[in-house]
Short mmCIF file of C-alpha atoms and ligand atoms in Angstrom, two decimals:
data_model
loop_
_atom_site.label_atom_id
_atom_site.label_comp_id
_atom_site.label_asym_id
_atom_site.label_seq_id
_atom_site.Cartn_x
_atom_site.Cartn_y
_atom_site.Cartn_z
CA UNK L 1 61.04 177.60 92.25
CA UNK L 2 62.54 174.13 91.85
CA UNK L 3 65.67 173.62 93.98
CA UNK L 4 68.46 171.10 93.44
CA UNK L 5 71.78 170.63 95.26
CA UNK L 6 75.37 170.01 94.22
CA UNK L 7 78.80 170.52 95.73
CA UNK L 8 80.34 172.79 93.06
CA UNK L 9 78.22 174.77 90.63
CA UNK L 10 80.21 175.65 87.51
CA UNK L 11 79.00 178.55 85.37
CA UNK L 12 80.17 178.12 81.77
CA UNK L 13 80.79 175.04 79.61
CA UNK L 14 83.88 176.31 77.80
CA UNK L 15 87.32 174.73 78.30
CA UNK L 16 87.63 176.05 81.90
CA UNK L 17 84.26 174.82 83.10
CA UNK L 18 84.45 171.45 81.41
CA UNK L 19 88.03 170.73 82.49
CA UNK L 20 87.31 171.69 86.11
CA UNK L 21 84.08 169.69 86.06
CA UNK L 22 85.86 166.58 84.84
CA UNK L 23 88.71 166.84 87.34
CA UNK L 24 86.20 167.16 90.20
CA UNK L 25 83.91 164.46 88.84
CA UNK L 26 86.83 162.03 88.59
CA UNK L 27 87.46 162.28 92.37
CA UNK L 28 83.80 161.97 93.27
CA UNK L 29 82.92 165.62 93.79
CA UNK L 30 79.45 166.42 92.48
CA UNK L 31 79.13 169.27 89.96
CA UNK L 32 76.48 170.91 87.81
CA UNK L 33 77.56 172.96 84.77
CA UNK L 34 75.31 175.77 83.56
CA UNK L 35 75.88 177.01 80.00
CA UNK L 36 74.11 179.98 78.42
CA UNK L 37 74.55 178.87 74.80
CA UNK L 38 73.53 175.75 72.96
CA UNK L 39 75.90 172.79 72.85
CA UNK L 40 76.21 173.30 69.09
CA UNK L 41 77.23 176.95 69.57
CA UNK L 42 79.89 176.04 72.10
CA UNK L 43 81.26 173.36 69.81
CA UNK L 44 81.30 175.71 66.82
CA UNK L 45 83.73 178.17 68.41
CA UNK L 46 87.17 178.20 66.72
CA UNK L 47 89.58 180.24 68.89
CA UNK L 48 92.88 178.86 70.21
CA UNK L 49 95.29 176.47 68.58
CA UNK L 50 98.43 175.95 70.71
CA UNK L 51 98.52 173.87 73.93
CA UNK L 52 101.32 174.10 76.50
CA UNK L 53 102.66 170.82 77.95
CA UNK L 54 100.84 171.67 81.20
CA UNK L 55 97.51 171.85 79.40
CA UNK L 56 98.25 168.60 77.56
CA UNK L 57 98.98 166.97 80.92
CA UNK L 58 95.65 168.07 82.40
CA UNK L 59 93.74 166.80 79.36
CA UNK L 60 95.55 163.46 79.72
CA UNK L 61 94.70 163.46 83.44
CA UNK L 62 90.94 163.62 82.71
CA UNK L 63 91.16 160.96 80.01
CA UNK L 64 90.72 163.09 76.90
CA UNK L 65 94.23 162.80 75.49
CA UNK L 66 93.73 159.99 72.96
CA UNK L 67 92.46 162.02 69.97
CA UNK L 68 94.80 164.90 70.84
CA UNK L 69 97.86 162.63 70.69
CA UNK L 70 96.57 161.02 67.49
CA UNK L 71 95.43 164.11 65.58
CA UNK L 72 97.39 166.87 67.33
CA UNK L 73 100.70 168.10 65.92
CA UNK L 74 103.76 168.28 68.20
CA UNK L 75 105.77 171.40 67.38
CA UNK L 76 109.40 171.79 68.51
CA UNK L 77 109.69 175.37 67.32
CA UNK L 78 108.20 178.24 65.35
CA UNK L 79 109.49 181.05 63.14
CA UNK L 80 109.52 184.81 63.49
CA UNK L 81 109.64 186.48 60.07
CA UNK L 82 111.06 190.00 59.84
CA UNK L 83 112.50 192.03 57.00
CA UNK L 84 112.08 189.15 54.55
CA UNK L 85 114.00 186.69 56.74
CA UNK L 86 112.56 183.79 58.77
CA UNK L 87 114.20 183.15 62.18
CA UNK L 88 113.42 179.80 63.81
CA UNK L 89 112.91 179.77 67.58
CA UNK L 90 114.02 176.27 68.61
CA UNK L 91 111.68 175.63 71.53
CA UNK L 92 112.89 172.09 72.21
CA UNK L 93 116.58 172.99 72.36
CA UNK L 94 116.06 176.26 74.22
CA UNK L 95 113.80 174.72 76.89
CA UNK L 96 115.69 171.48 77.45
CA UNK L 97 113.23 169.32 75.53
CA UNK L 98 109.78 170.96 75.74
CA UNK L 99 107.41 171.23 72.77
CA UNK L 100 103.87 172.53 72.25
CA UNK L 101 100.84 170.70 70.88
CA UNK L 102 98.91 172.23 67.99
CA UNK L 103 95.34 171.02 68.52
CA UNK L 104 92.38 173.37 68.13
CA UNK L 105 90.29 174.55 71.07
CA UNK L 106 87.26 173.34 69.15
CA UNK L 107 88.60 169.78 69.42
CA UNK L 108 89.58 170.22 73.08
CA UNK L 109 86.05 171.34 73.87
CA UNK L 110 84.50 168.50 71.90
CA UNK L 111 86.67 165.95 73.71
CA UNK L 112 85.70 167.42 77.10
CA UNK L 113 82.00 167.53 76.20
CA UNK L 114 82.11 163.88 75.10
CA UNK L 115 83.99 162.86 78.27
CA UNK L 116 81.50 164.63 80.54
CA UNK L 117 78.60 162.95 78.75
CA UNK L 118 80.29 159.55 78.94
CA UNK L 119 80.96 159.88 82.68
CA UNK L 120 77.47 161.09 83.52
CA UNK L 121 78.29 164.71 84.29
CA UNK L 122 75.29 167.10 84.33
CA UNK L 123 75.46 170.07 81.93
CA UNK L 124 72.45 172.31 81.38
CA UNK L 125 72.68 174.16 78.05
CA UNK L 126 70.58 177.21 77.15
CA UNK L 127 70.44 178.23 80.82
CA UNK L 128 69.06 181.76 80.98
CA UNK L 129 69.57 184.53 83.55
CA UNK L 130 72.29 182.62 85.39
CA UNK L 131 73.17 184.49 88.56
CA UNK L 132 75.46 183.58 91.50
CA UNK L 133 74.20 184.51 94.97
CA UNK L 134 75.26 184.30 98.63
CA UNK L 135 78.91 183.64 97.84
CA UNK L 136 80.03 185.94 100.67
CA UNK L 137 78.55 183.41 103.08
CA UNK L 138 78.74 179.61 103.46
CA UNK L 139 75.54 178.80 101.60
CA UNK L 140 76.04 180.08 98.05
CA UNK L 141 73.51 179.30 95.36
CA UNK L 142 72.92 179.97 91.69
CA UNK L 143 69.63 180.82 90.05
CA UNK L 144 68.70 180.48 86.40
CA UNK L 145 65.84 179.75 84.07
CA UNK L 146 65.82 176.38 82.35
CA UNK L 147 63.24 175.36 79.76
CA UNK L 148 60.90 178.03 81.03
CA UNK L 149 61.23 177.04 84.70
CA UNK L 150 63.06 178.95 87.42
CA UNK L 151 65.76 176.82 89.06
CA UNK L 152 67.83 177.32 92.21
CA UNK L 153 71.04 175.34 92.67
CA UNK L 154 72.25 175.18 96.27
CA UNK L 155 75.96 174.45 96.43
CA UNK L 156 79.14 174.78 98.50
CA UNK L 157 81.26 176.60 95.89
CA UNK L 158 80.67 178.47 92.63
CA UNK L 159 83.25 178.40 89.81
CA UNK L 160 82.83 181.39 87.49
CA UNK L 161 84.07 179.85 84.22
CA UNK L 162 81.83 182.05 82.08
CA UNK L 163 84.37 184.05 80.13
CA UNK L 164 84.93 187.77 79.68
CA UNK L 165 81.27 188.61 79.15
CA UNK L 166 79.90 186.26 81.81
CA UNK L 167 77.72 186.86 84.87
CA UNK L 168 80.20 185.85 87.56
CA UNK L 169 82.59 188.82 87.53
CA UNK L 170 79.57 191.12 87.11
CA UNK L 171 78.06 189.72 90.32
CA UNK L 172 81.02 190.89 92.42
CA UNK L 173 80.46 194.20 94.24
CA UNK L 174 82.38 196.95 92.44
CA UNK L 175 84.23 197.92 95.62
CA UNK L 176 85.54 194.36 96.02
CA UNK L 177 87.23 194.05 92.63
CA UNK L 178 89.99 195.91 90.80
CA UNK L 179 90.49 195.61 87.05
CA UNK L 180 93.42 196.43 84.79
CA UNK L 181 92.96 196.81 81.03
CA UNK L 182 94.82 197.71 77.87
CA UNK L 183 92.91 197.77 74.56
CA UNK L 184 95.06 197.45 71.42
CA UNK L 185 94.30 199.67 68.40
CA UNK L 186 93.82 196.71 66.06
CA UNK L 187 92.26 193.25 65.77
CA UNK L 188 93.05 189.86 64.25
CA UNK L 189 91.17 188.77 61.16
CA UNK L 190 91.32 184.98 61.13
CA UNK L 191 90.31 182.40 58.54
CA UNK L 192 90.10 178.64 58.37
CA UNK L 193 90.60 176.97 54.99
CA UNK L 194 91.02 173.37 53.96
CA UNK L 195 94.38 173.92 52.31
CA UNK L 196 97.81 172.60 53.27
CA UNK L 197 99.66 174.89 55.71
CA UNK L 198 102.45 177.00 54.22
CA UNK L 199 104.96 175.55 56.70
CA UNK L 200 105.13 172.59 59.09
CA UNK L 201 105.58 175.07 61.96
CA UNK L 202 103.93 178.38 62.86
CA UNK L 203 105.19 181.64 61.34
CA UNK L 204 104.70 184.89 63.29
CA UNK L 205 105.37 187.67 60.77
CA UNK L 206 106.26 191.27 61.61
CA UNK L 207 105.84 193.49 58.54
CA UNK L 208 105.42 197.25 57.96
CA UNK L 209 101.94 196.46 56.55
CA UNK L 210 101.04 194.64 59.76
CA UNK L 211 101.31 191.38 61.68
CA UNK L 212 100.41 188.00 60.17
CA UNK L 213 100.32 184.50 61.65
CA UNK L 214 100.45 181.23 59.76
CA UNK L 215 99.04 178.41 61.87
CA UNK L 216 97.14 175.22 61.24
CA UNK L 217 94.71 172.63 62.56
CA UNK L 218 95.98 169.60 60.59
CA UNK L 219 98.21 168.81 57.57
CA UNK L 220 95.21 169.71 55.39
CA UNK L 221 93.60 172.57 57.33
CA UNK L 222 95.23 175.99 57.76
CA UNK L 223 94.51 178.76 60.25
CA UNK L 224 95.75 182.19 59.16
CA UNK L 225 95.49 185.63 60.74
CA UNK L 226 96.31 189.17 59.62
CA UNK L 227 96.34 192.26 61.81
CA UNK L 228 93.41 194.49 60.81
CA UNK L 229 91.98 197.80 61.95
CA UNK L 230 89.98 197.67 65.16
CA UNK L 231 86.83 198.82 63.38
CA UNK L 232 87.24 196.50 60.38
CA UNK L 233 84.42 194.24 59.31
CA UNK L 234 84.62 190.72 57.92
CA UNK L 235 82.51 191.88 54.98
CA UNK L 236 85.35 194.19 53.90
CA UNK L 237 87.68 191.20 53.53
CA UNK L 238 87.07 188.96 50.54
CA UNK L 239 89.13 185.77 50.42
CA UNK L 240 91.11 187.29 47.58
CA UNK L 241 91.95 190.38 49.64
CA UNK L 242 92.92 188.21 52.59
CA UNK L 243 95.25 185.90 50.66
CA UNK L 244 96.86 188.88 48.91
CA UNK L 245 97.47 190.71 52.21
CA UNK L 246 98.77 187.59 53.93
CA UNK L 247 101.32 186.96 51.17
CA UNK L 248 102.46 190.61 51.20
CA UNK L 249 103.37 190.23 54.88
CA UNK L 250 105.40 187.02 54.52
CA UNK L 251 108.99 186.49 53.34
CA UNK L 252 109.07 185.80 49.58
CA UNK L 253 109.77 182.08 49.91
CA UNK L 254 106.79 181.62 52.22
CA UNK L 255 104.54 183.92 50.22
CA UNK L 256 105.24 181.88 47.09
CA UNK L 257 104.42 178.66 48.95
CA UNK L 258 101.02 179.75 50.32
CA UNK L 259 98.26 177.43 49.10
CA UNK L 260 95.06 179.44 48.79
CA UNK L 261 91.47 178.26 48.74
CA UNK L 262 87.97 179.21 49.95
CA UNK L 263 87.72 180.07 53.64
CA UNK L 264 84.92 178.37 55.58
CA UNK L 265 85.37 180.47 58.70
CA UNK L 266 86.27 184.15 58.86
CA UNK L 267 86.11 186.29 62.01
CA UNK L 268 87.67 189.32 63.65
CA UNK L 269 88.84 189.17 67.27
CA UNK L 270 89.50 192.39 69.18
CA UNK L 271 92.76 192.43 71.18
CA UNK L 272 92.93 193.44 74.78
CA UNK L 273 94.86 192.68 77.97
CA UNK L 274 92.64 192.45 81.03
CA UNK L 275 93.07 191.23 84.59
CA UNK L 276 90.58 191.26 87.49
CA UNK L 277 91.93 191.12 91.04
CA UNK L 278 91.39 189.20 93.21
CA UNK L 279 90.06 186.00 91.61
CA UNK L 280 88.22 184.81 94.70
CA UNK L 281 85.21 186.30 96.47
CA UNK L 282 84.23 184.09 99.38
CA UNK L 283 82.77 180.95 97.81
CA UNK L 284 82.95 182.33 94.24
CA UNK L 285 86.11 181.71 92.20
CA UNK L 286 86.79 183.40 88.84
CA UNK L 287 88.53 181.12 86.34
CA UNK L 288 90.01 181.64 82.85
CA UNK L 289 88.64 184.41 80.66
CA UNK L 290 86.23 185.42 83.44
CA UNK L 291 89.31 186.75 85.25
CA UNK L 292 91.81 187.64 82.53
CA UNK L 293 92.15 188.19 78.80
CA UNK L 294 95.36 188.24 76.76
CA UNK L 295 96.00 189.11 73.10
CA UNK L 296 96.38 185.75 71.30
CA UNK L 297 99.92 186.62 70.12
CA UNK L 298 101.50 184.51 72.86
CA UNK L 299 98.95 181.65 72.57
CA UNK L 300 98.25 182.00 76.31
CA UNK L 301 94.48 182.45 76.69
CA UNK L 302 93.37 178.85 76.76
CA UNK L 303 96.55 177.76 78.55
CA UNK L 304 96.05 180.28 81.36
CA UNK L 305 92.53 178.97 81.81
CA UNK L 306 94.04 175.50 82.25
CA UNK L 307 96.48 176.60 84.97
CA UNK L 308 93.70 178.41 86.84
CA UNK L 309 91.70 175.18 86.74
CA UNK L 310 94.72 173.28 88.09
CA UNK L 311 95.08 175.64 91.05
CA UNK L 312 91.36 175.67 91.85
CA UNK L 313 91.08 171.89 91.53
CA UNK L 314 94.00 171.43 93.95
CA UNK L 315 92.27 173.72 96.43
CA UNK L 316 88.88 172.03 96.19
CA UNK L 317 90.43 168.56 96.39
CA UNK L 318 92.26 169.54 99.60
CA UNK L 319 89.07 171.06 101.01
CA UNK L 320 87.00 167.93 100.44
CA UNK L 321 89.72 165.32 101.11
CA UNK L 322 91.73 166.92 103.90
CA UNK L 323 89.24 169.48 105.20
CA UNK L 324 91.99 172.09 104.83
CA UNK L 325 91.42 175.63 103.44
CA UNK L 326 95.06 176.44 102.77
CA UNK L 327 95.29 175.75 99.04
CA UNK L 328 91.90 177.33 98.34
CA UNK L 329 93.02 180.39 100.28
CA UNK L 330 96.11 180.55 98.06
CA UNK L 331 94.16 180.21 94.77
CA UNK L 332 93.89 183.85 93.81
CA UNK L 333 97.52 184.71 94.56
CA UNK L 334 98.87 181.63 92.75
CA UNK L 335 96.63 182.13 89.71
CA UNK L 336 97.34 185.86 89.48
CA UNK L 337 101.10 185.36 89.80
CA UNK L 338 101.12 183.09 86.74
CA UNK L 339 98.47 185.14 84.93
CA UNK L 340 100.37 188.42 85.18
CA UNK L 341 103.53 186.76 83.81
CA UNK L 342 101.50 185.48 80.85
CA UNK L 343 99.84 188.88 80.43
CA UNK L 344 103.32 190.44 80.32
CA UNK L 345 104.58 187.91 77.76
CA UNK L 346 101.49 188.31 75.56
CA UNK L 347 101.82 192.11 75.74
CA UNK L 348 105.53 191.89 74.89
CA UNK L 349 104.95 189.59 71.89
CA UNK L 350 102.12 191.86 70.70
CA UNK L 351 104.18 195.07 71.02
CA UNK L 352 107.11 193.45 69.22
CA UNK L 353 105.25 191.91 66.29
CA UNK L 354 102.45 194.34 65.42
CA UNK L 355 102.41 197.70 63.71
CA UNK L 356 101.12 200.53 65.90
CA UNK L 357 99.90 203.30 63.60
CA UNK L 358 100.63 206.16 66.00
CA UNK L 359 103.84 204.91 67.60
CA UNK L 360 106.21 207.84 68.43
CA UNK L 361 109.58 207.87 66.61
CA UNK L 362 111.47 207.02 69.81
CA UNK L 363 109.13 204.08 70.50
CA UNK L 364 109.58 202.96 66.88
CA UNK L 365 113.34 202.72 67.42
CA UNK L 366 112.88 200.89 70.70
CA UNK L 367 110.61 198.44 68.88
CA UNK L 368 113.23 197.88 66.19
CA UNK L 369 115.92 197.34 68.82
CA UNK L 370 113.70 194.89 70.75
CA UNK L 371 113.17 192.81 67.64
CA UNK L 372 116.82 192.96 66.59
CA UNK L 373 117.99 191.97 70.08
CA UNK L 374 115.48 189.09 70.30
CA UNK L 375 116.31 187.71 66.88
CA UNK L 376 120.05 188.10 67.51
CA UNK L 377 120.35 186.76 71.05
CA UNK L 378 120.23 183.13 72.12
CA UNK L 379 119.58 184.33 75.67
CA UNK L 380 116.61 186.44 74.62
CA UNK L 381 115.24 183.55 72.59
CA UNK L 382 115.59 181.21 75.57
CA UNK L 383 113.45 183.61 77.61
CA UNK L 384 110.92 183.77 74.78
CA UNK L 385 110.85 179.98 74.52
CA UNK L 386 110.46 179.52 78.29
CA UNK L 387 107.35 181.70 78.25
CA UNK L 388 105.94 180.28 75.02
CA UNK L 389 105.94 176.67 76.29
CA UNK L 390 104.48 177.96 79.54
CA UNK L 391 105.99 178.84 82.92
CA UNK L 392 105.77 176.14 85.61
CA UNK L 393 102.45 175.79 87.50
P1 FAS S 401 85.21 180.77 77.31
O1 FAS S 401 84.81 182.16 76.94
O2 FAS S 401 85.82 179.88 76.29
O3 FAS S 401 83.94 179.97 77.86
C1 FAS S 401 82.99 180.62 78.69
C2 FAS S 401 81.67 179.88 78.53
O4 FAS S 401 80.73 180.47 79.43
C3 FAS S 401 81.09 180.04 77.13
O5 FAS S 401 80.67 178.79 76.64
C4 FAS S 401 79.92 181.00 77.33
O6 FAS S 401 78.86 180.74 76.43
C5 FAS S 401 79.51 180.70 78.74
N1 FAS S 401 78.82 181.81 79.39
C6 FAS S 401 79.05 183.14 79.27
N2 FAS S 401 78.20 183.83 80.06
C7 FAS S 401 77.42 182.92 80.70
C8 FAS S 401 76.36 183.01 81.64
N3 FAS S 401 75.94 184.19 82.09
N4 FAS S 401 75.78 181.85 82.08
C9 FAS S 401 76.23 180.65 81.64
N5 FAS S 401 77.22 180.49 80.75
C10 FAS S 401 77.80 181.62 80.28
N6 FAS S 401 93.37 181.94 72.96
C11 FAS S 401 94.51 181.47 72.41
O7 FAS S 401 95.35 180.90 73.13
N7 FAS S 401 94.73 181.60 71.05
C12 FAS S 401 93.81 182.20 70.22
O8 FAS S 401 94.03 182.31 69.01
C13 FAS S 401 92.61 182.69 70.75
N8 FAS S 401 91.66 183.27 69.94
C14 FAS S 401 90.52 183.76 70.52
C15 FAS S 401 89.50 184.37 69.72
C16 FAS S 401 88.33 184.88 70.31
C17 FAS S 401 87.26 185.53 69.45
C18 FAS S 401 88.15 184.79 71.70
C19 FAS S 401 86.90 185.36 72.36
C20 FAS S 401 89.13 184.18 72.49
C21 FAS S 401 90.32 183.67 71.90
N9 FAS S 401 91.30 183.04 72.67
C22 FAS S 401 92.44 182.55 72.14
C23 FAS S 401 91.15 182.90 74.07
C24 FAS S 401 90.27 181.72 74.33
O9 FAS S 401 90.83 180.58 73.77
C25 FAS S 401 90.05 181.66 75.81
O10 FAS S 401 91.24 181.85 76.53
C26 FAS S 401 89.39 180.38 76.27
O11 FAS S 401 88.21 180.21 75.53
C27 FAS S 401 89.13 180.50 77.76
O12 FAS S 401 88.26 179.52 78.12
P2 FAS S 401 87.13 179.81 79.22
O13 FAS S 401 87.75 180.48 80.38
O14 FAS S 401 86.43 178.51 79.39
O15 FAS S 401 86.15 180.90 78.58
C1 PHB S 402 95.89 179.42 66.33
O1 PHB S 402 96.31 178.42 65.72
O2 PHB S 402 94.70 179.75 66.34
C2 PHB S 402 96.88 180.28 67.07
C3 PHB S 402 98.19 179.84 67.21
C4 PHB S 402 99.09 180.63 67.90
C5 PHB S 402 98.68 181.85 68.43
C6 PHB S 402 97.35 182.28 68.29
C7 PHB S 402 96.46 181.49 67.60
O3 PHB S 402 99.56 182.63 69.09
#
């Protein structure tokens, strides 16, 4: 078996892996990224759309902010539609000047892939049977199969950036890890269409027929979602059915303004909340979706991955620069503290804005009161805004 060596082996070339790899590369720490899929598959993923200021700052830090600041859309607020009325949440005023950046995860990933290539970072795509080993000792290594050859990568640390279905969390002994999960009884059916967005800001709609979200990728490309049944299939949703259902769930003025057109991407995402504790196992660190999943209602998934990367990067930089273990030792607690607050916010937004078919009458009234209080209270909206733009790192 061929053996190579690096300082940090990163499993997964999604946003977590690529952002961590670039941060480390930029301070001279050697990394190898192993990705199961093809580069084209990674770049074809649609997924998230809203970046917190903290995420924007990290992308600037690794030199991939130019296209984001040119093509991205700065949003100072968004609307919550309920009972035919649209209520604007003024993020900028309620947070003392913070905004969010609307810039698709697809573009973030492309920018990071291009940056890694330009700076000579090593990424192996189509790596098969990737497995972390020896991370409970001081000589961890990763094995995989690359172009038909078995490869061993000796390293000092392993970053498990391989998402919810990756190999890293699976490699942890069952007795060493504790997981928490809530599966929601519905999914999000999302489309992309090259039509002008219905509004210049996002609209989160709560309607008796179900949740809907009006988002975008540019002034000429819209991203829409409707809540659908958990077992629904994309085949059951023609464009016509989608546009009709979306308009039924929006206030009349918005529904009348929807520009329809052919979708070129249509997919259903299941919704779950999931957290694995701890996020460190000796020399293996779980990062991003490998450690936690949130329903996309709060636009937290990608942004949580970014704050995990920030904490892990700080720890690795201190290890290599100052030979101190303190920040690495604090990684799991710091990341989980912020993650659980984002899991709570995403759960709260999901409970408040979706229809739950079997909700008990008492819970229905509590839901109505939650929404009425939030839409009627400046204090409640300030708390919502603080979480939406992202809690401090
Ligand atoms: P990712 O899953 O993005 O990346 C993990 C990478 O590891 C992938 O490239 C995968 O191919 C690779 N990998 C997996 N197993 C491997 C193995 N064994 N060996 C090597 N590589 C392996 N977030 C939002 O904020 N808003 C949204 O609207 C939203 N929509 C989403 C829709 C879907 C269908 C999904 C799945 C997620 C969505 N998310 C959304 C969350 C999403 O954006 C994630 O939070 C984000 O991709 C996290 O990035 P990573 O941690 O890098 O994980
Ligand atoms: C998106 O544009 O894909 C998006 C925006 C906000 C969310 C979820 C998804 O909360």
